[in-house]
Short mmCIF file of C-alpha atoms and ligand atoms in Angstrom, two decimals:
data_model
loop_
_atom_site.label_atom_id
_atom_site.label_comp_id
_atom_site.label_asym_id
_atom_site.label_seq_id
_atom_site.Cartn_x
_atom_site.Cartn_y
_atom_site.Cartn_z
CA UNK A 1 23.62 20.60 -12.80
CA UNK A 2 22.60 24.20 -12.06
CA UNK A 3 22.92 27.42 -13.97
CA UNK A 4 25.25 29.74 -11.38
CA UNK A 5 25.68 33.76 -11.96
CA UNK A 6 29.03 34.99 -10.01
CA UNK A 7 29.44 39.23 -9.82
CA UNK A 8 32.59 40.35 -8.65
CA UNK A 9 32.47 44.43 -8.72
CA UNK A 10 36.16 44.37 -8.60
CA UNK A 11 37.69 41.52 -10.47
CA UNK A 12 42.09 41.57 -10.44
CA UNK A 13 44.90 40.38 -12.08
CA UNK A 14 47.09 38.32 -9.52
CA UNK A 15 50.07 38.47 -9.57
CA UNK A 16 51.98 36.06 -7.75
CA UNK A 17 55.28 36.20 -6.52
CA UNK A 18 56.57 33.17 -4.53
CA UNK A 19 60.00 33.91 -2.61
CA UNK A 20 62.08 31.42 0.39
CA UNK A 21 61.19 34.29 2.24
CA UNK A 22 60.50 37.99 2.13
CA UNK A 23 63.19 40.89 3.40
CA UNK A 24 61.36 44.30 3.39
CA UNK A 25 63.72 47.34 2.45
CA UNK A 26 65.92 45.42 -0.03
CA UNK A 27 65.88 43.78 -3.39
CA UNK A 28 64.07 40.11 -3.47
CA UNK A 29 64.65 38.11 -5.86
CA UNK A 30 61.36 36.03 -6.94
CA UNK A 31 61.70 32.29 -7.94
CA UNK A 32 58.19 32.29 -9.86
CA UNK A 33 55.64 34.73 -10.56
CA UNK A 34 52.53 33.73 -12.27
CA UNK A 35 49.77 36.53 -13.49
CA UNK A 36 46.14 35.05 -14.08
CA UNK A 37 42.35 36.95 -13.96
CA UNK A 38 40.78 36.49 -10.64
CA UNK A 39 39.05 38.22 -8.46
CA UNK A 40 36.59 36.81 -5.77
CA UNK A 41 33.74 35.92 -7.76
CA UNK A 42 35.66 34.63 -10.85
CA UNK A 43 37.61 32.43 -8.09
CA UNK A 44 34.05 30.93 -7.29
CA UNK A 45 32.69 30.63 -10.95
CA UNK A 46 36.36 28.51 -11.50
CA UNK A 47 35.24 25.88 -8.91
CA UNK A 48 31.75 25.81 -9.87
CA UNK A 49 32.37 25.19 -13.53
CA UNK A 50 35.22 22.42 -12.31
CA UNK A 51 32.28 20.94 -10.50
CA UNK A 52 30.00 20.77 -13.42
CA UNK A 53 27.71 23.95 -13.10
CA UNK A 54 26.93 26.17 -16.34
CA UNK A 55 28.28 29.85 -15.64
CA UNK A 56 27.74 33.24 -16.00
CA UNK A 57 30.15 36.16 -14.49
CA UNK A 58 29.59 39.49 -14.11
CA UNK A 59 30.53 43.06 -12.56
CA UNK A 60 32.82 45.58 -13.84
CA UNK A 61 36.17 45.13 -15.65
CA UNK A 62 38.52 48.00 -17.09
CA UNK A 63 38.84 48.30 -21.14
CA UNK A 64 42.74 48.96 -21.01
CA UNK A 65 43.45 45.49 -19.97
CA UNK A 66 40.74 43.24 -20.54
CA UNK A 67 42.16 40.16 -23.04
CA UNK A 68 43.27 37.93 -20.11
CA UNK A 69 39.42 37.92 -18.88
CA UNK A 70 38.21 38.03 -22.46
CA UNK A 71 40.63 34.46 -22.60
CA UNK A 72 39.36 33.04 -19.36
CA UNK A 73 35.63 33.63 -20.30
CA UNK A 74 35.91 32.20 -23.56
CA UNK A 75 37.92 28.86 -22.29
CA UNK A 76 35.92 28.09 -19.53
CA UNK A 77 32.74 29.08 -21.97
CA UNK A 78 31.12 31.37 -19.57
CA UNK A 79 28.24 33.82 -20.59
CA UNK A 80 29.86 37.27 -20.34
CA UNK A 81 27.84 39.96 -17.95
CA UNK A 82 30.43 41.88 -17.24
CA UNK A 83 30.25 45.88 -17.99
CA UNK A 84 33.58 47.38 -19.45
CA UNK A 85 34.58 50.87 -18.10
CA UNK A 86 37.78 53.24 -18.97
CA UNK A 87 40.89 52.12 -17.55
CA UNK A 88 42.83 49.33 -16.15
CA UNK A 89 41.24 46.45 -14.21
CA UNK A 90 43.81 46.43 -10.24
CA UNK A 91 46.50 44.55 -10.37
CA UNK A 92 46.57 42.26 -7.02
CA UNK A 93 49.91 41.00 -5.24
CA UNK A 94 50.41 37.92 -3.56
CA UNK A 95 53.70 37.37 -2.36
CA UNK A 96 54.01 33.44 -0.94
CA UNK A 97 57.04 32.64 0.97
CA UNK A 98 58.38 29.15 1.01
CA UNK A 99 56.49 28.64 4.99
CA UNK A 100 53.22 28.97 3.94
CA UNK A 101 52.73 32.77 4.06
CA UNK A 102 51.08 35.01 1.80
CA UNK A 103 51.09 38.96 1.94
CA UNK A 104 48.31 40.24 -0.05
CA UNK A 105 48.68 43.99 -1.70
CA UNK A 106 45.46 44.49 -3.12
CA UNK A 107 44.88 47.69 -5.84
CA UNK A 108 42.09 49.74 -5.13
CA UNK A 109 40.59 49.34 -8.68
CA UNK A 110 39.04 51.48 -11.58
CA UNK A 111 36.97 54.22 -10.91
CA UNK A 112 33.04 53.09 -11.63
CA UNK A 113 30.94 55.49 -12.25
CA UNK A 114 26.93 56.21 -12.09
CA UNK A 115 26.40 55.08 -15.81
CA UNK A 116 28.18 51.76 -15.42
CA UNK A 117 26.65 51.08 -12.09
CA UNK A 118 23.20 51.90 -14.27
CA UNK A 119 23.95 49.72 -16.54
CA UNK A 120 24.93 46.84 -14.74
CA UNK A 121 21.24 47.53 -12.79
CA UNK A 122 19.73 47.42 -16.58
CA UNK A 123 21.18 44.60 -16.96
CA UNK A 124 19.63 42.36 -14.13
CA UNK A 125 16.66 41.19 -15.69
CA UNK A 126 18.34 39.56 -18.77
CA UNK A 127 21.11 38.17 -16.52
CA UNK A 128 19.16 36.38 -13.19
CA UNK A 129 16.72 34.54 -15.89
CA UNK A 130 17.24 31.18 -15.46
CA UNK A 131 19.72 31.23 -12.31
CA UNK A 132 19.41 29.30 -9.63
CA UNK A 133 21.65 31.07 -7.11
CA UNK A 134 23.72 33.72 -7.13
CA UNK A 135 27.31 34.37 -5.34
CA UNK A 136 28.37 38.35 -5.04
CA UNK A 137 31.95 38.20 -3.62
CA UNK A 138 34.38 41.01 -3.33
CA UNK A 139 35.22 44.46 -2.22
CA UNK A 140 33.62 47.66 -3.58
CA UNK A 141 35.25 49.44 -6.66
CA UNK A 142 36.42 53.18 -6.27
CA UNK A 143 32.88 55.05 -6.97
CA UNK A 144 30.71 52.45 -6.05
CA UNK A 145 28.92 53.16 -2.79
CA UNK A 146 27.85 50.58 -0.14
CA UNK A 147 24.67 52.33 -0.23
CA UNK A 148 24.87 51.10 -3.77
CA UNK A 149 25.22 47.69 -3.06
CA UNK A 150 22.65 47.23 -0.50
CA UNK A 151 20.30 48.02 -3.51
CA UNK A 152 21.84 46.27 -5.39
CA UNK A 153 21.97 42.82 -3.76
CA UNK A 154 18.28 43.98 -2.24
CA UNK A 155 17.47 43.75 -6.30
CA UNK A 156 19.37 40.38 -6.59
CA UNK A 157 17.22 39.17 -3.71
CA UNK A 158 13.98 40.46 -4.90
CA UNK A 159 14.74 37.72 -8.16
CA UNK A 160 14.10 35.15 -5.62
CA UNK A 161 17.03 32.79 -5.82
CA UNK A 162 19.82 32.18 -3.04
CA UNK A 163 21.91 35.04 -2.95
CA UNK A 164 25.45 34.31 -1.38
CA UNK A 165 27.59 37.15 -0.06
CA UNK A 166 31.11 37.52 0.50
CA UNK A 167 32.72 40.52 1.18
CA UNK A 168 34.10 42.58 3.96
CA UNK A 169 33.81 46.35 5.89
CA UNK A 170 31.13 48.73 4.92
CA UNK A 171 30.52 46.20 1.62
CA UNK A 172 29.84 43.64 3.96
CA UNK A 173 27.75 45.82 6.40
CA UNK A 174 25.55 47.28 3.68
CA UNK A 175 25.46 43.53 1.82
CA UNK A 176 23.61 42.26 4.73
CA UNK A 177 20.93 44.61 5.40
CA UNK A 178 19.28 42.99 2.24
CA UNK A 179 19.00 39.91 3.92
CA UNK A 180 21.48 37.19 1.65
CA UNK A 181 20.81 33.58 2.44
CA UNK A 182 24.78 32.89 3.15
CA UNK A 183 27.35 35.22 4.29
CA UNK A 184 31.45 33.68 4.39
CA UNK A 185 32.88 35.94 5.96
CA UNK A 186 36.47 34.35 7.62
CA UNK A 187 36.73 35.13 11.62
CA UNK A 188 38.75 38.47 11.19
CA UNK A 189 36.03 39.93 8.80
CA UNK A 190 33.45 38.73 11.32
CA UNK A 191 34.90 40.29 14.06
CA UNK A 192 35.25 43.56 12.36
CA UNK A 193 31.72 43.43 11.27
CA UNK A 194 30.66 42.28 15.45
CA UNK A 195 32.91 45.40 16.59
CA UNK A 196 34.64 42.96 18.72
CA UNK A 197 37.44 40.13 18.57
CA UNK A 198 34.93 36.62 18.32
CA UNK A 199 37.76 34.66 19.92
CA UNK A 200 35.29 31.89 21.22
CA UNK A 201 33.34 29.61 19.23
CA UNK A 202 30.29 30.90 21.56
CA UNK A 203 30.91 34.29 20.34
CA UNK A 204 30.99 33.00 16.52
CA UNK A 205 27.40 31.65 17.77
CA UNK A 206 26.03 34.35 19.40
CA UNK A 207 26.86 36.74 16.28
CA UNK A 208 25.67 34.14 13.73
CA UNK A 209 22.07 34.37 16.36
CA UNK A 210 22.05 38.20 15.31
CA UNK A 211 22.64 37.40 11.82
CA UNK A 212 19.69 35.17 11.89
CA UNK A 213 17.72 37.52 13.28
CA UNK A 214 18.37 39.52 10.72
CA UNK A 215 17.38 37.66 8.19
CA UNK A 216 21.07 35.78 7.18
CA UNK A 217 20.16 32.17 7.12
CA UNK A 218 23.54 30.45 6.66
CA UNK A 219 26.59 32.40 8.41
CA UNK A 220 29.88 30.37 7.35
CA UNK A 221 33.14 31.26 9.29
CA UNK A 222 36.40 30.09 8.20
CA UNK A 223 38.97 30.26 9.99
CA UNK A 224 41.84 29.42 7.78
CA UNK A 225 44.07 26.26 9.05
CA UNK A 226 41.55 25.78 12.01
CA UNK A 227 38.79 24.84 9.78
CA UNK A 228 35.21 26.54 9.53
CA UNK A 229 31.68 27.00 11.23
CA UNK A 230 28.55 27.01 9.94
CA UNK A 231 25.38 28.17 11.79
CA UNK A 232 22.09 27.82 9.63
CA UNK A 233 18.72 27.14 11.03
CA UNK A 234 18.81 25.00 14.24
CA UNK A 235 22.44 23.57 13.33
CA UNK A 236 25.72 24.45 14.34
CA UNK A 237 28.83 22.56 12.53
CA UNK A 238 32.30 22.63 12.41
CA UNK A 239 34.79 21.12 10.18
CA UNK A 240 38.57 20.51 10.68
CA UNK A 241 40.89 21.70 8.00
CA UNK A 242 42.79 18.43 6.41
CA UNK A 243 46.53 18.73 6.60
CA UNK A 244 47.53 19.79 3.34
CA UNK A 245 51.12 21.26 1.80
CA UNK A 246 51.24 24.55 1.25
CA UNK A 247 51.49 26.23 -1.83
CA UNK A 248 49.20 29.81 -1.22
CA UNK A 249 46.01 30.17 0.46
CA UNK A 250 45.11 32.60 -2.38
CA UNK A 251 41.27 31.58 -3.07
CA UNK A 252 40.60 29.21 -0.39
CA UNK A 253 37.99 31.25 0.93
CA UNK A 254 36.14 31.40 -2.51
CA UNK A 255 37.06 27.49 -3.28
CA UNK A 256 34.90 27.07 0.50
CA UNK A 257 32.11 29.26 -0.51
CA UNK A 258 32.12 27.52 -4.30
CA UNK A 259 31.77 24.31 -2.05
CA UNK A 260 29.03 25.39 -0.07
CA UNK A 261 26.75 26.33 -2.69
CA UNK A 262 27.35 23.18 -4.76
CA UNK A 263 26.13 21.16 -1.67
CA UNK A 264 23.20 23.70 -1.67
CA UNK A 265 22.31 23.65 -4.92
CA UNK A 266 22.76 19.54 -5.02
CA UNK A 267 20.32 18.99 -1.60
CA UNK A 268 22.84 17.45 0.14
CA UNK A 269 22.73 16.82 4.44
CA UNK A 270 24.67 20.01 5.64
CA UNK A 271 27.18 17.81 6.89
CA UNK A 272 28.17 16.58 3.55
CA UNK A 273 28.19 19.83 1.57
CA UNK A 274 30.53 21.28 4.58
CA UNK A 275 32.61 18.01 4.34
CA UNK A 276 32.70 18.93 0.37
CA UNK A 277 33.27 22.82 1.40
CA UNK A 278 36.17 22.17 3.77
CA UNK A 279 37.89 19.44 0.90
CA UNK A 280 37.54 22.45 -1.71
CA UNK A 281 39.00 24.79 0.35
CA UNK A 282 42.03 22.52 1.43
CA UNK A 283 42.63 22.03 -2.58
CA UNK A 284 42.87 25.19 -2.96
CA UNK A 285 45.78 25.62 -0.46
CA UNK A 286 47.71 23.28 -2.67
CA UNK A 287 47.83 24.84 -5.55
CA UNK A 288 48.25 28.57 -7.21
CA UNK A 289 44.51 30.17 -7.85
CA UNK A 290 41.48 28.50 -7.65
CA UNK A 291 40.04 25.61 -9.47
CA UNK A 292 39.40 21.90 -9.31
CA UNK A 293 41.74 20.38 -11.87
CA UNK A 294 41.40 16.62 -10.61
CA UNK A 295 37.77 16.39 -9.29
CA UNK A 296 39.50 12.66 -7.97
CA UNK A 297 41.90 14.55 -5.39
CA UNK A 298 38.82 15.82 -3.36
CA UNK A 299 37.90 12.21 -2.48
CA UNK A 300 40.71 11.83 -0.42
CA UNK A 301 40.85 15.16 1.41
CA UNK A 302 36.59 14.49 2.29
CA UNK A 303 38.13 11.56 4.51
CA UNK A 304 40.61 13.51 6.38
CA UNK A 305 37.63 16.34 7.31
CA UNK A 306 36.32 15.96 10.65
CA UNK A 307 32.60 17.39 11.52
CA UNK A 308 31.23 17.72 14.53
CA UNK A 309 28.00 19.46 16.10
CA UNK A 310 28.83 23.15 17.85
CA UNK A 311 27.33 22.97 21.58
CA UNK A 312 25.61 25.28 23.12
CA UNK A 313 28.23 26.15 25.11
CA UNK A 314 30.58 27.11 21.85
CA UNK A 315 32.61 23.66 22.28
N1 LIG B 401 46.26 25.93 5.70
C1 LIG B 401 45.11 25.33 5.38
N2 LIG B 401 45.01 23.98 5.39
C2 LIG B 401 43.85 23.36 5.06
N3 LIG B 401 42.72 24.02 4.71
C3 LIG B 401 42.76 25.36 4.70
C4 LIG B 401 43.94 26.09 5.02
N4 LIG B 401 43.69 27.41 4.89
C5 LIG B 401 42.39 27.49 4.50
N5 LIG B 401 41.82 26.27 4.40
C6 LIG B 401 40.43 25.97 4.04
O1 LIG B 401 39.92 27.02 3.27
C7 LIG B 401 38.88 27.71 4.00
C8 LIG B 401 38.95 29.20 3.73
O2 LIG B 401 40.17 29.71 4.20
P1 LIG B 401 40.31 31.15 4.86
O3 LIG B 401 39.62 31.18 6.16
O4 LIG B 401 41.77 31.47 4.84
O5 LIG B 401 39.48 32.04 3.82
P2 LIG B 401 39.63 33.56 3.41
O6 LIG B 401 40.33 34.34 4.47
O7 LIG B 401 38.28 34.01 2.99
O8 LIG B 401 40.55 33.41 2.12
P3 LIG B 401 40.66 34.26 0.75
O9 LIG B 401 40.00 35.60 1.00
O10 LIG B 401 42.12 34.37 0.49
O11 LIG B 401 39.97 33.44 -0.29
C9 LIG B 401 39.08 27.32 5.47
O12 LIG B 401 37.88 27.41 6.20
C10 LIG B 401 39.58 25.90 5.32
O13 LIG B 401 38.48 25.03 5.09
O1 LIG B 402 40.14 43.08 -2.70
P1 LIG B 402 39.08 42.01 -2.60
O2 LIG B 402 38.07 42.13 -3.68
O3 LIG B 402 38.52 41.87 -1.24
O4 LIG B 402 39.83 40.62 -2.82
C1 LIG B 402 40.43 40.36 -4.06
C2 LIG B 402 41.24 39.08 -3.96
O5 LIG B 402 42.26 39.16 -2.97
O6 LIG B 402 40.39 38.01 -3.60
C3 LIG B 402 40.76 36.83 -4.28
C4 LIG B 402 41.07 35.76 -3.28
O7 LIG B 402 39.97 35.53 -2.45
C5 LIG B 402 41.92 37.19 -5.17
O8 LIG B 402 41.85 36.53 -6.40
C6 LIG B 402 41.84 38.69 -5.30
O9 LIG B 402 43.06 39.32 -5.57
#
């Protein structure tokens, strides 16, 4: 299995609060709420390790509130990268109605400033030896510039392994102008970064041909409930979602990207790492947070994907 480093610049304690259904002006009453460390990249280091991959996480976490990382690092046994700065790591809400729904109020996060984002640079060298890819998933903490980040995943680059990006916005926009191997972004995030809705799947192919062209190799779309894309040199697939019960889509982006690179890093045919990709992301819906508890219940969600070649003609 392969050694995996995950950064994720702005890691978050989720809190979940499922409801039958939210009323906005009154009092709700919640009938569970569940607080756990998260945060995109963590999400992907979770299904990773699940999978069998030796871990290391990174990026910046706040010192006032750091035990329930501190907790996860330790009982998953990852190798701890991440830089502590003053004050509290965001607190993230999820609010999951009984249909299926989730309304996400995300924090901004702690301040970061120059020093930190120093030292997290210092700290490349010692952290990439040894890796054999690299995911960088998340938005931008208060301070941190996207200016900042295009060096920065330019340096993660330069190291020579598969860098995988996941972001969105400026993050996203600066992200790829140091040419990642895989961007995820889902189809709203995509269109945002286009400058125009990509209602078609020929429009998903024609922006994934820019991306190539500038140097992206893999561009995977999801698309939530209607599956995913992914457009890599000369191929073009897409996978159905599997019917699953809902629970939150919290994570199912990361538990898709945590698929892909496990195909990648295991050599597999593209069609079964996105068959794998798709089943991890469906999990995910099932359940609260990311992870792969019961590596068994994948089996059976890999038959219900369907793949099939993208034409030409975006069909
Ligand atoms: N309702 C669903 N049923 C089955 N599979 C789903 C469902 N929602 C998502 N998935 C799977 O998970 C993948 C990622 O979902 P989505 O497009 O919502 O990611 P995302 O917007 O990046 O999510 P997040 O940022 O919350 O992690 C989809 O491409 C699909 O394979
Ligand atoms: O605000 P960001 O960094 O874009 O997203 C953060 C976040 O919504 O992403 C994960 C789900 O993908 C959650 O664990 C976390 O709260």
């Amino acid at each position: 299995m392969a050694k995996v480093l995950t950064f994720t610049l702005n890691p978050a304690l989720d809190l979940t609060v499922q409801l039958p259904q939210l009323q906005l002006g009154i009092v709700n009453r919640s009938v569970e709420q569940h607080l756990h460390p998260a945060g995109k990249g963590l999400n992907v280091a979770r299904v990773l390790t699940d999978l069998g991959h030796t871990l290391t996480v990174a990026g910046f976490l706040g010192m006032d509130n750091h035990e329930a990382f501190d907790g996860l690092f330790a009982r998953r046994k990852w190798r701890d990268g991440f830089v502590r700065v003053p004050g509290q790591t965001r607190c993230n809400v999820k609010i999951a109605e009984a249909d299926g729904r989730v309304t996400d109020v995300n924090g901004p996060g702690m301040q970061v400033d120059a020093g930190a984002q120093q030292a997290l640079f210092a700290s490349l060298d010692a952290l990439m030896a040894d890796q054999d890819l690299v995911v960088v998933a998340g938005s931008l903490p208060p301070g941190v510039a996207p200016d900042w980040f295009a060096g920065f995943v330019a340096a993660l680059h330069d190291y020579g392994k598969p860098v995988l990006l996941d972001s969105s916005g400026a993050a996203l926009r600066a992200g790829i102008t140091a040419r990642p191997a895989l961007i995820k972004p889902n189809i709203n995030e995509l269109s945002e970064y286009a400058g125009r809705p990509l209602a078609a799947l020929a429009d998903l192919a024609a922006e994934a041909e820019r991306l190539h062209g500038l140097g992206v190799e893999h561009v995977v779309v999801s698309m939530g409930s209607d599956g995913v894309c992914w457009f890599g040199p000369g191929m073009a697939l897409r996978a159905t979602s599997p019917k699953v019960p809902m629970v939150s889509t919290v994570g199912a982006g990361d538990s898709l990207l945590a698929g892909m690179a496990h195909g990648l890093l295991s050599g597999w045919p593209p069609e079964r790492s996105l068959r794998l990709a798709a089943a991890v992301g469906a999990l995910a819906v099932t359940q609260l947070g990311a992870g792969v508890p019961d590596v068994a219940k994948l089996e059976p969600l890999q038959q219900a994907v369907t793949i099939h070649a993208v034409q030409e003609d975006g069909q």
